[in-house]
Amino acid sequence: MKHLTLTFIICFLIALPHAMAQQPGWVLVIHGGAGNITPARVAPEKQVIYEAKLQEALTAGQQVLAGGGTAMDAVIAAVQFMEECPLFNSGKGAVFNAEGKNELDASVMDGFTGKAGAVAGVTIIRSPVEAARRVMDSSQHVMLSGKGAEAFAREQGLQMVDPSYFHTDESWQEYMKVKERLEQEGRKGTVGAVALDSHGNLAAATSTGGMTFKKYGRIGDSPVIGAGTYASNESCAVSCTGHGEYFIRNSVAYDVSARMLYLGETLEQAAEYIINEKLKSQGGAGGLIAVDKNGNISMPFNTPGMFRGFVKQGAEPRVLMFR
Ligand code: ASP
């Protein structure tokens, strides 16, 4: 009996660090877009506002995770906060296409179930990321676009708005600037979030107005599962931002996961390689945020800056903009 008890205690002590290592605690990472974000281009008073808004977005998701909520609920909360904030290129702050209209894209993916949802080219749904989630949860499909997506969102009882809701002076000025072929300064960024919850599940969400002056009907990487968004409990959760055509052609979000699984790379190695070597060599500007199943995070970008922030269980949140 004594012998058995001793064996049990030894086994327990051996297993304990392993069990603890398997529960890294919850993690949330967000981005508010990558671009020409440098101290010279962002006035100090504007930097304070950006940092405060990133911090509030982190808090929105952090509250979900700290309360034992799911990674999916957390990424939706963080992204929805940014969709409501005119500073970012998603929801309220969406940029204008070449016709002077706002067409929004969003997607979500659940790393536990492997389910995903997306909407593309929508013009009257207040929260595209919520619509993406409904496509995942309440339809047989992964992606709905345009009028079909809007009819579905209406059926689902989501809040619809007049297209003028998405008109912000900043986005309009940016549109006029690009229209006049002037230098594109301080481009507003897409938003995204990835999370690992206390149950060990991963999720990712991305929401955008796309690229300023994009062609009417153009769809970028953000609503494309595997390009702008990906999550799998086997590997990691990823949300991208940048020149969408490059992210689609390179299946960037999925490639991070594939490199980890097939090549045995760490999250950091995979993410760094794709953004700072592969995409960079092609001229594809942008970045991504990612968290792996062990709670490691990576936030590479090949642009001058990227709005980003993260918070881990038991640690202080951090928000960053520049290199
Ligand atoms: N990736 C987005 C798109 O191409 C834009 C961005 O992230 O800024 O639509």
CSV table of C-alpha atoms and ligand atoms in Angstrom, one decimal:
chain,number,residue,atom,x,y,z
A,1,MET,CA,0.0,0.0,0.0
A,2,LYS,CA,2.8,2.4,1.0
A,3,HIS,CA,4.6,1.4,-2.1
A,4,LEU,CA,1.5,2.2,-4.2
A,5,THR,CA,1.0,5.6,-2.6
A,6,LEU,CA,4.6,6.5,-3.2
A,7,THR,CA,4.3,5.4,-6.9
A,8,PHE,CA,1.2,7.6,-7.2
A,9,ILE,CA,2.9,10.6,-5.7
A,10,ILE,CA,5.9,10.2,-8.0
A,11,CYS,CA,3.6,9.8,-11.1
A,12,PHE,CA,1.7,12.9,-10.0
A,13,LEU,CA,4.9,15.0,-9.6
A,14,ILE,CA,6.1,13.9,-13.0
A,15,ALA,CA,2.8,14.6,-14.6
A,16,LEU,CA,2.2,18.0,-12.9
A,17,PRO,CA,4.6,20.2,-14.9
A,18,HIS,CA,3.3,18.6,-18.0
A,19,ALA,CA,-0.3,19.3,-17.1
A,20,MET,CA,0.6,22.8,-16.1
A,21,ALA,CA,2.5,23.3,-19.4
A,22,GLN,CA,-0.7,22.3,-21.3
A,23,GLN,CA,-2.7,25.0,-19.7
A,24,PRO,CA,-1.0,28.2,-20.7
A,25,GLY,CA,-3.9,30.4,-19.6
A,26,TRP,CA,-5.9,32.6,-21.9
A,27,VAL,CA,-4.3,35.0,-24.4
A,28,LEU,CA,-5.8,37.7,-26.7
A,29,VAL,CA,-4.0,39.5,-29.5
A,30,ILE,CA,-5.5,42.3,-31.6
A,31,HIS,CA,-4.5,44.3,-34.6
A,32,GLY,CA,-5.9,47.6,-36.1
A,33,GLY,CA,-4.1,47.3,-39.4
A,34,ALA,CA,-0.6,47.6,-40.8
A,35,GLY,CA,0.7,50.5,-42.9
A,36,ASN,CA,2.7,53.6,-43.0
A,37,ILE,CA,2.5,54.1,-39.3
A,38,THR,CA,5.5,56.0,-38.1
A,39,PRO,CA,6.2,58.6,-35.3
A,40,ALA,CA,6.7,61.1,-38.1
A,41,ARG,CA,3.2,60.5,-39.6
A,42,VAL,CA,1.2,60.0,-36.4
A,43,ALA,CA,0.9,63.1,-34.2
A,44,PRO,CA,1.5,62.5,-30.5
A,45,GLU,CA,-2.0,63.5,-29.6
A,46,LYS,CA,-3.3,61.0,-32.2
A,47,GLN,CA,-1.0,58.3,-30.9
A,48,VAL,CA,-2.6,58.7,-27.4
A,49,ILE,CA,-6.1,58.2,-28.9
A,50,TYR,CA,-5.1,55.2,-31.0
A,51,GLU,CA,-3.4,53.6,-28.0
A,52,ALA,CA,-6.5,54.2,-25.8
A,53,LYS,CA,-8.8,52.7,-28.4
A,54,LEU,CA,-6.6,49.6,-28.8
A,55,GLN,CA,-6.5,49.3,-25.0
A,56,GLU,CA,-10.3,49.4,-24.9
A,57,ALA,CA,-10.6,46.8,-27.6
A,58,LEU,CA,-8.3,44.5,-25.6
A,59,THR,CA,-10.3,45.1,-22.5
A,60,ALA,CA,-13.5,44.2,-24.3
A,61,GLY,CA,-12.1,40.8,-25.2
A,62,GLN,CA,-10.2,40.3,-22.0
A,63,GLN,CA,-13.3,40.6,-20.0
A,64,VAL,CA,-14.8,37.6,-21.9
A,65,LEU,CA,-11.7,35.5,-21.4
A,66,ALA,CA,-11.2,36.4,-17.7
A,67,GLY,CA,-14.8,35.4,-17.1
A,68,GLY,CA,-14.2,31.9,-18.5
A,69,GLY,CA,-15.8,32.8,-21.8
A,70,THR,CA,-14.8,31.4,-25.2
A,71,ALA,CA,-12.1,32.5,-27.6
A,72,MET,CA,-14.8,33.1,-30.2
A,73,ASP,CA,-16.8,35.4,-27.9
A,74,ALA,CA,-13.6,37.2,-27.1
A,75,VAL,CA,-12.4,37.9,-30.6
A,76,ILE,CA,-16.0,39.0,-31.6
A,77,ALA,CA,-16.1,41.4,-28.6
A,78,ALA,CA,-12.7,42.9,-29.5
A,79,VAL,CA,-13.4,43.2,-33.2
A,80,GLN,CA,-16.9,44.6,-32.6
A,81,PHE,CA,-15.4,47.3,-30.4
A,82,MET,CA,-13.0,48.3,-33.3
A,83,GLU,CA,-15.8,48.1,-35.8
A,84,GLU,CA,-17.7,50.8,-33.9
A,85,CYS,CA,-14.6,53.0,-33.7
A,86,PRO,CA,-14.2,55.3,-36.7
A,87,LEU,CA,-10.4,55.3,-36.3
A,88,PHE,CA,-10.1,51.8,-37.9
A,89,ASN,CA,-10.9,50.5,-41.4
A,90,SER,CA,-13.8,48.3,-40.5
A,91,GLY,CA,-17.5,48.8,-39.6
A,92,LYS,CA,-18.1,52.5,-39.0
A,93,GLY,CA,-14.6,53.6,-40.2
A,94,ALA,CA,-14.6,51.5,-43.4
A,95,VAL,CA,-12.7,53.1,-46.3
A,96,PHE,CA,-14.3,54.0,-49.7
A,97,ASN,CA,-14.1,52.0,-52.9
A,98,ALA,CA,-13.4,53.6,-56.3
A,99,GLU,CA,-17.1,54.5,-56.6
A,100,GLY,CA,-17.1,56.4,-53.3
A,101,LYS,CA,-19.1,53.6,-51.6
A,102,ASN,CA,-18.3,51.4,-48.6
A,103,GLU,CA,-18.2,47.6,-49.1
A,104,LEU,CA,-17.3,45.6,-46.0
A,105,ASP,CA,-15.8,42.1,-45.5
A,106,ALA,CA,-15.4,40.0,-42.4
A,107,SER,CA,-14.7,36.4,-41.3
A,108,VAL,CA,-14.4,34.2,-38.2
A,109,MET,CA,-13.0,30.8,-37.6
A,110,ASP,CA,-13.4,28.5,-34.6
A,111,GLY,CA,-10.3,26.4,-33.9
A,112,PHE,CA,-12.2,23.9,-31.8
A,113,THR,CA,-15.0,23.0,-34.3
A,114,GLY,CA,-13.1,23.9,-37.4
A,115,LYS,CA,-16.2,25.9,-38.5
A,116,ALA,CA,-15.9,29.2,-40.3
A,117,GLY,CA,-18.2,32.0,-41.5
A,118,ALA,CA,-17.7,35.1,-43.7
A,119,VAL,CA,-19.5,38.0,-45.4
A,120,ALA,CA,-18.1,39.9,-48.4
A,121,GLY,CA,-19.1,43.2,-50.1
A,122,VAL,CA,-21.8,44.1,-47.6
A,123,THR,CA,-23.0,47.7,-47.4
A,124,ILE,CA,-25.7,47.9,-44.7
A,125,ILE,CA,-24.8,45.5,-41.9
A,126,ARG,CA,-23.6,47.5,-38.9
A,127,SER,CA,-21.4,44.6,-37.6
A,128,PRO,CA,-20.0,42.5,-40.4
A,129,VAL,CA,-18.1,40.3,-38.0
A,130,GLU,CA,-21.3,39.4,-36.2
A,131,ALA,CA,-22.9,38.6,-39.6
A,132,ALA,CA,-19.9,36.3,-40.3
A,133,ARG,CA,-20.5,34.5,-37.1
A,134,ARG,CA,-24.1,34.0,-37.9
A,135,VAL,CA,-23.1,32.5,-41.3
A,136,MET,CA,-21.0,30.1,-39.4
A,137,ASP,CA,-23.5,29.3,-36.7
A,138,SER,CA,-26.9,29.5,-38.5
A,139,SER,CA,-26.3,28.7,-42.1
A,140,GLN,CA,-25.1,25.7,-44.2
A,141,HIS,CA,-22.4,27.9,-45.8
A,142,VAL,CA,-19.1,29.5,-45.1
A,143,MET,CA,-19.4,32.7,-47.1
A,144,LEU,CA,-22.2,34.9,-48.2
A,145,SER,CA,-21.8,38.0,-50.3
A,146,GLY,CA,-23.6,41.3,-51.2
A,147,LYS,CA,-27.4,41.4,-51.2
A,148,GLY,CA,-27.7,37.7,-50.2
A,149,ALA,CA,-25.5,38.3,-47.1
A,150,GLU,CA,-27.6,41.3,-46.2
A,151,ALA,CA,-30.9,39.5,-46.6
A,152,PHE,CA,-29.5,36.7,-44.4
A,153,ALA,CA,-28.3,39.2,-41.7
A,154,ARG,CA,-31.7,40.9,-41.7
A,155,GLU,CA,-33.4,37.5,-41.2
A,156,GLN,CA,-31.1,36.9,-38.3
A,157,GLY,CA,-32.3,40.1,-36.7
A,158,LEU,CA,-28.9,41.9,-37.0
A,159,GLN,CA,-28.9,45.7,-36.9
A,160,MET,CA,-29.0,47.2,-40.4
A,161,VAL,CA,-28.0,50.7,-41.2
A,162,ASP,CA,-28.2,53.2,-44.0
A,163,PRO,CA,-25.0,53.1,-46.2
A,164,SER,CA,-24.4,56.7,-45.0
A,165,TYR,CA,-23.6,55.3,-41.5
A,166,PHE,CA,-20.2,54.3,-42.8
A,167,HIS,CA,-19.3,57.7,-44.1
A,168,THR,CA,-16.6,59.3,-42.0
A,169,ASP,CA,-14.7,62.4,-43.0
A,170,GLU,CA,-11.3,60.8,-42.5
A,171,SER,CA,-12.1,57.9,-44.9
A,172,TRP,CA,-13.6,60.4,-47.4
A,173,GLN,CA,-10.5,62.6,-47.3
A,174,GLU,CA,-8.3,59.5,-47.8
A,175,TYR,CA,-10.5,58.5,-50.8
A,176,MET,CA,-10.2,62.0,-52.3
A,177,LYS,CA,-6.4,62.0,-51.8
A,178,VAL,CA,-6.0,58.6,-53.6
A,179,LYS,CA,-8.4,59.8,-56.2
A,180,GLU,CA,-6.3,62.8,-56.9
A,181,ARG,CA,-3.3,60.4,-57.0
A,182,LEU,CA,-1.7,62.0,-54.0
A,183,GLU,CA,0.5,60.1,-51.6
A,184,GLN,CA,-1.5,57.8,-49.4
A,185,GLU,CA,-0.7,58.8,-45.8
A,186,GLY,CA,-1.6,57.2,-42.6
A,187,ARG,CA,-3.8,54.6,-44.2
A,188,LYS,CA,-6.5,53.3,-41.8
A,189,GLY,CA,-6.2,49.7,-40.9
A,190,THR,CA,-8.3,46.6,-41.0
A,191,VAL,CA,-9.0,45.1,-37.6
A,192,GLY,CA,-8.6,41.6,-36.2
A,193,ALA,CA,-8.3,39.5,-33.1
A,194,VAL,CA,-7.1,36.0,-32.2
A,195,ALA,CA,-7.5,34.3,-28.8
A,196,LEU,CA,-6.8,31.2,-26.8
A,197,ASP,CA,-9.3,30.7,-24.0
A,198,SER,CA,-9.1,29.0,-20.7
A,199,HIS,CA,-10.5,25.8,-22.2
A,200,GLY,CA,-7.6,25.6,-24.6
A,201,ASN,CA,-9.7,26.6,-27.7
A,202,LEU,CA,-8.5,29.0,-30.4
A,203,ALA,CA,-10.5,31.5,-32.5
A,204,ALA,CA,-9.8,34.2,-35.0
A,205,ALA,CA,-11.8,37.1,-36.5
A,206,THR,CA,-11.0,39.8,-39.1
A,207,SER,CA,-13.2,42.7,-40.3
A,208,THR,CA,-12.4,45.4,-42.9
A,209,GLY,CA,-13.6,48.0,-45.4
A,210,GLY,CA,-10.9,46.6,-47.8
A,211,MET,CA,-8.5,48.9,-49.6
A,212,THR,CA,-9.2,52.5,-50.4
A,213,PHE,CA,-10.2,53.0,-54.0
A,214,LYS,CA,-10.6,49.2,-54.6
A,215,LYS,CA,-12.7,48.3,-57.6
A,216,TYR,CA,-16.4,47.9,-57.0
A,217,GLY,CA,-17.0,44.3,-56.2
A,218,ARG,CA,-13.4,43.6,-55.2
A,219,ILE,CA,-13.1,41.1,-52.4
A,220,GLY,CA,-9.8,41.0,-50.4
A,221,ASP,CA,-8.3,38.4,-48.1
A,222,SER,CA,-10.1,39.4,-44.9
A,223,PRO,CA,-13.3,37.3,-45.6
A,224,VAL,CA,-11.3,34.4,-47.2
A,225,ILE,CA,-10.7,31.6,-44.8
A,226,GLY,CA,-7.1,30.5,-45.0
A,227,ALA,CA,-6.0,33.8,-46.5
A,228,GLY,CA,-6.9,36.5,-44.0
A,229,THR,CA,-8.3,34.4,-41.2
A,230,TYR,CA,-7.6,30.9,-39.9
A,231,ALA,CA,-7.9,28.9,-36.6
A,232,SER,CA,-7.2,25.3,-35.7
A,233,ASN,CA,-6.8,23.9,-32.2
A,234,GLU,CA,-4.0,21.7,-33.6
A,235,SER,CA,-1.8,24.7,-34.3
A,236,CYS,CA,-2.7,28.4,-34.1
A,237,ALA,CA,-5.2,31.2,-34.8
A,238,VAL,CA,-4.2,33.9,-37.3
A,239,SER,CA,-5.7,37.3,-38.5
A,240,CYS,CA,-4.0,39.2,-41.3
A,241,THR,CA,-3.8,42.7,-42.5
A,242,GLY,CA,-2.3,44.3,-45.6
A,243,HIS,CA,-2.4,44.1,-49.4
A,244,GLY,CA,-5.1,41.4,-49.7
A,245,GLU,CA,-4.2,40.1,-53.1
A,246,TYR,CA,-0.9,38.9,-51.9
A,247,PHE,CA,-2.5,37.3,-48.8
A,248,ILE,CA,-4.9,35.4,-51.0
A,249,ARG,CA,-2.3,34.2,-53.5
A,250,ASN,CA,-0.1,33.0,-50.7
A,251,SER,CA,-2.9,31.5,-48.5
A,252,VAL,CA,-1.1,33.3,-45.7
A,253,ALA,CA,-3.2,32.5,-42.6
A,254,TYR,CA,-3.4,28.8,-43.4
A,255,ASP,CA,0.3,28.7,-44.4
A,256,VAL,CA,1.3,29.7,-40.8
A,257,SER,CA,-0.5,26.7,-39.5
A,258,ALA,CA,0.7,24.4,-42.3
A,259,ARG,CA,4.4,25.3,-41.7
A,260,MET,CA,4.0,24.6,-38.0
A,261,LEU,CA,2.3,21.2,-38.6
A,262,TYR,CA,4.3,20.0,-41.7
A,263,LEU,CA,7.7,21.6,-41.1
A,264,GLY,CA,7.7,21.6,-37.3
A,265,GLU,CA,8.3,25.4,-37.2
A,266,THR,CA,7.5,27.4,-34.2
A,267,LEU,CA,4.7,30.0,-34.6
A,268,GLU,CA,7.3,32.8,-34.6
A,269,GLN,CA,9.4,31.1,-37.3
A,270,ALA,CA,6.4,30.4,-39.5
A,271,ALA,CA,4.9,33.9,-39.2
A,272,GLU,CA,8.2,35.7,-39.6
A,273,TYR,CA,9.1,33.7,-42.6
A,274,ILE,CA,5.8,34.4,-44.4
A,275,ILE,CA,5.6,38.1,-43.7
A,276,ASN,CA,9.2,39.2,-43.7
A,277,GLU,CA,10.7,36.8,-46.3
A,278,LYS,CA,8.1,35.3,-48.6
A,279,LEU,CA,5.6,38.2,-48.8
A,280,LYS,CA,8.3,40.9,-48.6
A,281,SER,CA,10.2,39.4,-51.6
A,282,GLN,CA,7.0,39.6,-53.6
A,283,GLY,CA,6.3,43.2,-52.6
A,284,GLY,CA,3.3,42.2,-50.5
A,285,ALA,CA,2.9,44.7,-47.7
A,286,GLY,CA,1.3,43.8,-44.4
A,287,GLY,CA,1.4,41.9,-41.2
A,288,LEU,CA,-0.5,39.4,-39.1
A,289,ILE,CA,-1.2,38.5,-35.5
A,290,ALA,CA,-1.2,34.9,-34.2
A,291,VAL,CA,-1.4,32.9,-31.1
A,292,ASP,CA,-0.6,29.2,-30.9
A,293,LYS,CA,-2.2,26.4,-28.8
A,294,ASN,CA,0.5,26.9,-26.2
A,295,GLY,CA,-0.2,30.6,-25.8
A,296,ASN,CA,2.8,31.9,-27.7
A,297,ILE,CA,2.1,35.0,-29.8
A,298,SER,CA,3.6,36.5,-32.9
A,299,MET,CA,2.9,39.9,-34.5
A,300,PRO,CA,5.2,40.3,-37.6
A,301,PHE,CA,4.8,43.1,-40.2
A,302,ASN,CA,6.9,44.3,-43.1
A,303,THR,CA,5.3,47.8,-43.1
A,304,PRO,CA,6.7,50.7,-41.1
A,305,GLY,CA,4.1,50.0,-38.4
A,306,MET,CA,1.1,48.0,-37.3
A,307,PHE,CA,-1.5,48.9,-34.7
A,308,ARG,CA,-1.4,46.0,-32.3
A,309,GLY,CA,-1.9,44.9,-28.7
A,310,PHE,CA,-2.0,41.8,-26.5
A,311,VAL,CA,-2.9,40.6,-23.1
A,312,LYS,CA,-2.1,37.3,-21.3
A,313,GLN,CA,-3.7,35.9,-18.2
A,314,GLY,CA,-2.0,37.3,-15.2
A,315,ALA,CA,0.0,40.0,-17.1
A,316,GLU,CA,-0.5,43.6,-18.0
A,317,PRO,CA,-1.9,44.4,-21.5
A,318,ARG,CA,0.4,46.1,-24.0
A,319,VAL,CA,-0.4,48.2,-27.1
A,320,LEU,CA,2.1,49.1,-29.8
A,321,MET,CA,2.1,51.0,-33.1
A,322,PHE,CA,5.6,51.5,-34.3
A,323,ARG,CA,8.6,49.2,-34.8
B,1,ASP,N1,-6.4,43.1,-46.1
B,1,ASP,C1,-7.4,44.1,-46.4
B,1,ASP,C2,-7.8,43.9,-47.8
B,1,ASP,O1,-7.0,43.7,-48.7
B,1,ASP,C3,-6.9,45.5,-46.2
B,1,ASP,C4,-6.1,45.7,-45.0
B,1,ASP,O2,-5.8,44.8,-44.2
B,1,ASP,O3,-5.7,46.9,-44.7
B,1,ASP,O4,-9.0,44.0,-48.1
